[in-house]
Structures are given as structure tokens and as C-alpha cells.
Short mmCIF file of C-alpha atoms in Angstrom, two decimals:
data_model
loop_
_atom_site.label_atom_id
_atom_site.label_comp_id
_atom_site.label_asym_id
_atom_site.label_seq_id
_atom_site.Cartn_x
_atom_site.Cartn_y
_atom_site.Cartn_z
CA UNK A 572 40.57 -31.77 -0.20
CA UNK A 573 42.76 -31.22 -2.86
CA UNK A 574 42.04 -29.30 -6.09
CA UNK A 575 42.20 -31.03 -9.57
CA UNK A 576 44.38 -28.30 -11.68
CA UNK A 577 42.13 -27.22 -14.57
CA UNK A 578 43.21 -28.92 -17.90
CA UNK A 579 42.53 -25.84 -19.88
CA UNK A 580 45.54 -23.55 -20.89
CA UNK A 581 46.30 -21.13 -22.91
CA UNK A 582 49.14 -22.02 -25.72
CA UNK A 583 52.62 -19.98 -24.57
CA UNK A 584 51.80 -17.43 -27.71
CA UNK A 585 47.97 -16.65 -26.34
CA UNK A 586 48.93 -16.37 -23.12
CA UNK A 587 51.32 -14.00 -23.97
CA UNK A 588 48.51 -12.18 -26.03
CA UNK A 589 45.89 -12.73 -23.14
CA UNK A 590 48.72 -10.57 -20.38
CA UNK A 591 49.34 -8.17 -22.66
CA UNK A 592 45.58 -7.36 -23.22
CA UNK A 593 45.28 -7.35 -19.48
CA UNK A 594 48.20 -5.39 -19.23
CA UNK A 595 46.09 -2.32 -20.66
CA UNK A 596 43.71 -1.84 -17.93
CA UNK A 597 44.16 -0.16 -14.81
CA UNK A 598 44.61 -2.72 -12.10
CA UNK A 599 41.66 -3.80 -10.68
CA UNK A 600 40.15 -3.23 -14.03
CA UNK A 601 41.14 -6.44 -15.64
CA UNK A 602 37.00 -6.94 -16.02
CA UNK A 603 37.44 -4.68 -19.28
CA UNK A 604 39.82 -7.35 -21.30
CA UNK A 605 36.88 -9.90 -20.88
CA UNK A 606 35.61 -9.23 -24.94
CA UNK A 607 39.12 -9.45 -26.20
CA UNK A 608 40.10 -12.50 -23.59
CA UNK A 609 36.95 -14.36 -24.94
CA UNK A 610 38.21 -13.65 -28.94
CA UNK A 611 41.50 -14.92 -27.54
CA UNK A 612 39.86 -18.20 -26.12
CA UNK A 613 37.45 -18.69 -29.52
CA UNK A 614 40.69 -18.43 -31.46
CA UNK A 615 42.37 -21.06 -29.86
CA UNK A 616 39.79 -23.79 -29.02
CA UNK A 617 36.92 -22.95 -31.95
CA UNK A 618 34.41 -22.00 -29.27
CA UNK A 619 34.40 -21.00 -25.16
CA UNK A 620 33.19 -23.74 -23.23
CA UNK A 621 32.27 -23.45 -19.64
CA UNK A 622 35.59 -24.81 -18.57
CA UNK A 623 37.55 -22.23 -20.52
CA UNK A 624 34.85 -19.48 -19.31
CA UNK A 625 36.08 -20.31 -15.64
CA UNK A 626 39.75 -20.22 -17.21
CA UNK A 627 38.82 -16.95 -18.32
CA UNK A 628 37.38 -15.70 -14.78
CA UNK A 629 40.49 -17.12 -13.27
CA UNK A 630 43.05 -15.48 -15.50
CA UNK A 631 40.81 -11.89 -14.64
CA UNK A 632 40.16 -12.47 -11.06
CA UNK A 633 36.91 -12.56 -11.81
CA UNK A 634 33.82 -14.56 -11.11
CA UNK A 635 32.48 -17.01 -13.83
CA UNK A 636 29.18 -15.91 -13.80
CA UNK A 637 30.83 -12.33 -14.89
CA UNK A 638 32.05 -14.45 -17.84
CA UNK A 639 29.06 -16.36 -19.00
CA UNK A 640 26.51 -13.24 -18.79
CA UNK A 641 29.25 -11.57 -21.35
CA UNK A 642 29.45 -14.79 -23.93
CA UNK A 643 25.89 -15.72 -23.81
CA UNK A 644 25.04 -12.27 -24.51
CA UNK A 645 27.24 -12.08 -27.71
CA UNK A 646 25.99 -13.90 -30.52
CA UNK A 647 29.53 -13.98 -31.86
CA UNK A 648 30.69 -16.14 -28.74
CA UNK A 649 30.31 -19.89 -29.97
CA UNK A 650 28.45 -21.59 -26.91
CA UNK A 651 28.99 -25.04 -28.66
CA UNK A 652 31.67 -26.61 -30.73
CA UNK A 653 31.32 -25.40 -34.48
CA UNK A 654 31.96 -26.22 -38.00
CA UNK A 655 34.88 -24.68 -39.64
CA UNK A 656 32.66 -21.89 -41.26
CA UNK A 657 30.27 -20.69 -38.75
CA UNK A 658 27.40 -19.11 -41.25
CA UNK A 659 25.52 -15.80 -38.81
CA UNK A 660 22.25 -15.72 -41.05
CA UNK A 661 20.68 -12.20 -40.85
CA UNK A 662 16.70 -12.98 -39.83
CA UNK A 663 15.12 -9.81 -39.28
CA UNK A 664 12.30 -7.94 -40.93
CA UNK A 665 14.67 -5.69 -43.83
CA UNK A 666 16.49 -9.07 -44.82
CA UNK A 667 13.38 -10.80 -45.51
CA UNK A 668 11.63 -7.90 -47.13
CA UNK A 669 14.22 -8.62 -49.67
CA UNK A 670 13.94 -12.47 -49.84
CA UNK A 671 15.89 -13.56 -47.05
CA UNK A 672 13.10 -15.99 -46.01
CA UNK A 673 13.76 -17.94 -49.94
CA UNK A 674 17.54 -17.92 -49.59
CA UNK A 675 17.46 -19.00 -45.85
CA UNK A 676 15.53 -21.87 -46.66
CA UNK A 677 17.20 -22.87 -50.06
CA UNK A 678 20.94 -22.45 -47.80
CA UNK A 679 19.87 -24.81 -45.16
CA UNK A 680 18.12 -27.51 -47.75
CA UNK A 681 21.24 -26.93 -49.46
CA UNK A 682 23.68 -27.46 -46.18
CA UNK A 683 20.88 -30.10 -44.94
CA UNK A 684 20.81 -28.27 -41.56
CA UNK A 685 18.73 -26.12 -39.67
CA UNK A 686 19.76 -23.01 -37.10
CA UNK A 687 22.41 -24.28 -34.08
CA UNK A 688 23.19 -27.25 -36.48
CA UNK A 689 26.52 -28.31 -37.77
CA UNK A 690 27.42 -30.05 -41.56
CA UNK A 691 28.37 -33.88 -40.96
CA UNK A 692 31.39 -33.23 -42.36
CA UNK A 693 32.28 -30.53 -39.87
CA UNK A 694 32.50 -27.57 -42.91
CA UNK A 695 29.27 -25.23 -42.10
CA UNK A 696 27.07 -24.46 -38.40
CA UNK A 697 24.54 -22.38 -39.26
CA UNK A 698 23.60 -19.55 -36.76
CA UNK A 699 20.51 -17.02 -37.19
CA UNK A 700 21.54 -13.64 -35.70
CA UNK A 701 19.16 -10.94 -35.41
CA UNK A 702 21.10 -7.89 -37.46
CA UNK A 703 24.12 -7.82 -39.12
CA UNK A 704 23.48 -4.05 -39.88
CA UNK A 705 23.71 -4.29 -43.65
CA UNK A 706 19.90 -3.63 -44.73
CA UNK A 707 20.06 -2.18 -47.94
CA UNK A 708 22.07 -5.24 -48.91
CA UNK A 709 19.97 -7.94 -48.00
CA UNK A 710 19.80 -10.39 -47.62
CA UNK A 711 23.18 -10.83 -45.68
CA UNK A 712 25.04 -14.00 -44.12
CA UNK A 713 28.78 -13.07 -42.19
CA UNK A 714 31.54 -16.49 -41.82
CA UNK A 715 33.89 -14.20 -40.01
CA UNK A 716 34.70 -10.98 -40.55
CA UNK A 717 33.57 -11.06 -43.97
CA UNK A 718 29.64 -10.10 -45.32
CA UNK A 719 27.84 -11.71 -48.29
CA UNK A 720 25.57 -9.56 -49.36
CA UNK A 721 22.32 -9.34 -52.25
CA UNK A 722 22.62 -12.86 -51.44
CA UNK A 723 20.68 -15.04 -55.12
CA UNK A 724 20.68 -18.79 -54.77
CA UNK A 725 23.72 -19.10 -57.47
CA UNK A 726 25.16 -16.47 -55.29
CA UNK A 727 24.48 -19.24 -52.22
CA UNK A 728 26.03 -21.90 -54.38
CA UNK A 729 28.97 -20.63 -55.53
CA UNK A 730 30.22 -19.10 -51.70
CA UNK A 731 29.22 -22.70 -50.44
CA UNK A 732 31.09 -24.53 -53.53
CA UNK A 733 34.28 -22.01 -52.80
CA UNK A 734 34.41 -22.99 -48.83
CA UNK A 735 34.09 -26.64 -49.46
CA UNK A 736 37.41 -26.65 -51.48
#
């Protein structure tokens, strides 16, 4: 029996990135580039599916299971294809003492969407995450690496108007 070669592959430049993040570890130790490896993969394809999750294992000599335990741990892993702005919606009990139950449901009548969905035209996915360790600014959304923060509804409106440009 033959094996079908896997259609996922690294671009030349992440691949490049990928070995030189292995490259760090002791060999035998290539298990500790997994986070960074996984960033690497999100970056390229928008989200790690289970075929690049093998790619992943096979590039660290690892086993796959090793790499879905790590990305379906992480809520910053993307288990599913997402919209260009992925929207991690603070939900515990600080962000809602300060409204965050009001602006979470204005932001997804806004959007149309609930949690795990994604905007028809692609633009916002909508994620609940459990902390984003910003309490005294609540309540808090994160697209990226950047926080919104004291989030009003104008406040809602305007980042959503800004994105959609």
C-alpha cells in the first residue's frame, strides 16, 4: 500500500521559520516548539485543521494526539475556519459585573451572530473566552493582539464600523 503524500505544506518562508523554531530545542525536545509551530500554522492557513495538526506532529516527530490536546486546549488555536477578525469576548463574572452581559448581546444583534459563528460576509467570528485578564476594564473583547476595553455600545459601533472598512 502506498501512502498518499499529505497536501499540506508549509510556504518556503514558514518553513524556514518552523526549522528555525525547532532549531532551539535540544534534540529530542522538538515537543517544546509545538505553541510557536501551531502560531506558525494559524498564520499561514487562518486556523489548524486536523490535517495541518498531523503536519505539525510530523514536522516534530511527534504523535497527533500530542498536537490536538495542545490546540484544543488553547482558546487562541482556531479549531474551525474564521472570519477575518476573530472577536475573543471576555464572559466571566468581573466583565459582566460591569455590563458585559448588555454589550455582548447588543455586539452579536449587531454582527447577527452568536458564539462559534462567523459574519456572512466573512469579516467577524465571534468567540467567548473565559478571561482575558483585564477586569478593571471591563468589559473587554481581544481581535488579535489588541484589547478593547470599557467597552459602551458607540464604543461597539465605531470598532465594528472601523474593521468593516
Amino acid at each position: 500500500m502506498t501512502e498518499t503524500p499529505n497536501p499540506v505544506a508549509f510556504t518556503p518562508e514558514r518553513l524556514a521559520k518552523v526549522k528555525e523554531i525547532i532549531a532551539r530545542y535540544p534534540e529530542g525536545r522538538q515537543k517544546s516548539a509545538l505553541l510557536p509551530v501551531l502560531h506558525v500554522a494559524q498564520e499561514q492557513w487562518g486556523w489548524v485543521s486536523s490535517e495541518v495538526m498531523d503536519h505539525v506532529a510530523e514536522l516534530l516527530s511527534i504523535e497527533p494526539v500530542e498536537v490536538y490536546e495542545v490546540a484544543t486546549f488553547y482558546t487562541m488555536y482556531h479549531l474551525d475556519a474564521v472570519g477575518k477578525h476573530v472577536i475573543e469576548y471576555c464572559r466571566t463574572g468581573p466583565c459582566c459585573l460591569m455590563g458585559g452581559e448588555e454589550i455582548y448581546d447588543y455586539l452579536k444583534q449587531k454582527l447577527g451572530i452568536q458564539a462559534g459563528q462567523t459574519t456572512p460576509d466573512g469579516l467577524f467570528t465571534l468567540k467567548e473566552v473565559e478571561c482575558l485578564a483585564a477586569c478593571g476594564w471591563g468589559p473587554v473583547f481581544q481581535i488579535r493582539e489588541k484589547f478593547y476595553m470599557n467597552l459602551t455600545r458607540e464604543r461597539v459601533d465605531e470598532i465594528i464600523e472601523e474593521l468593516s472598512k
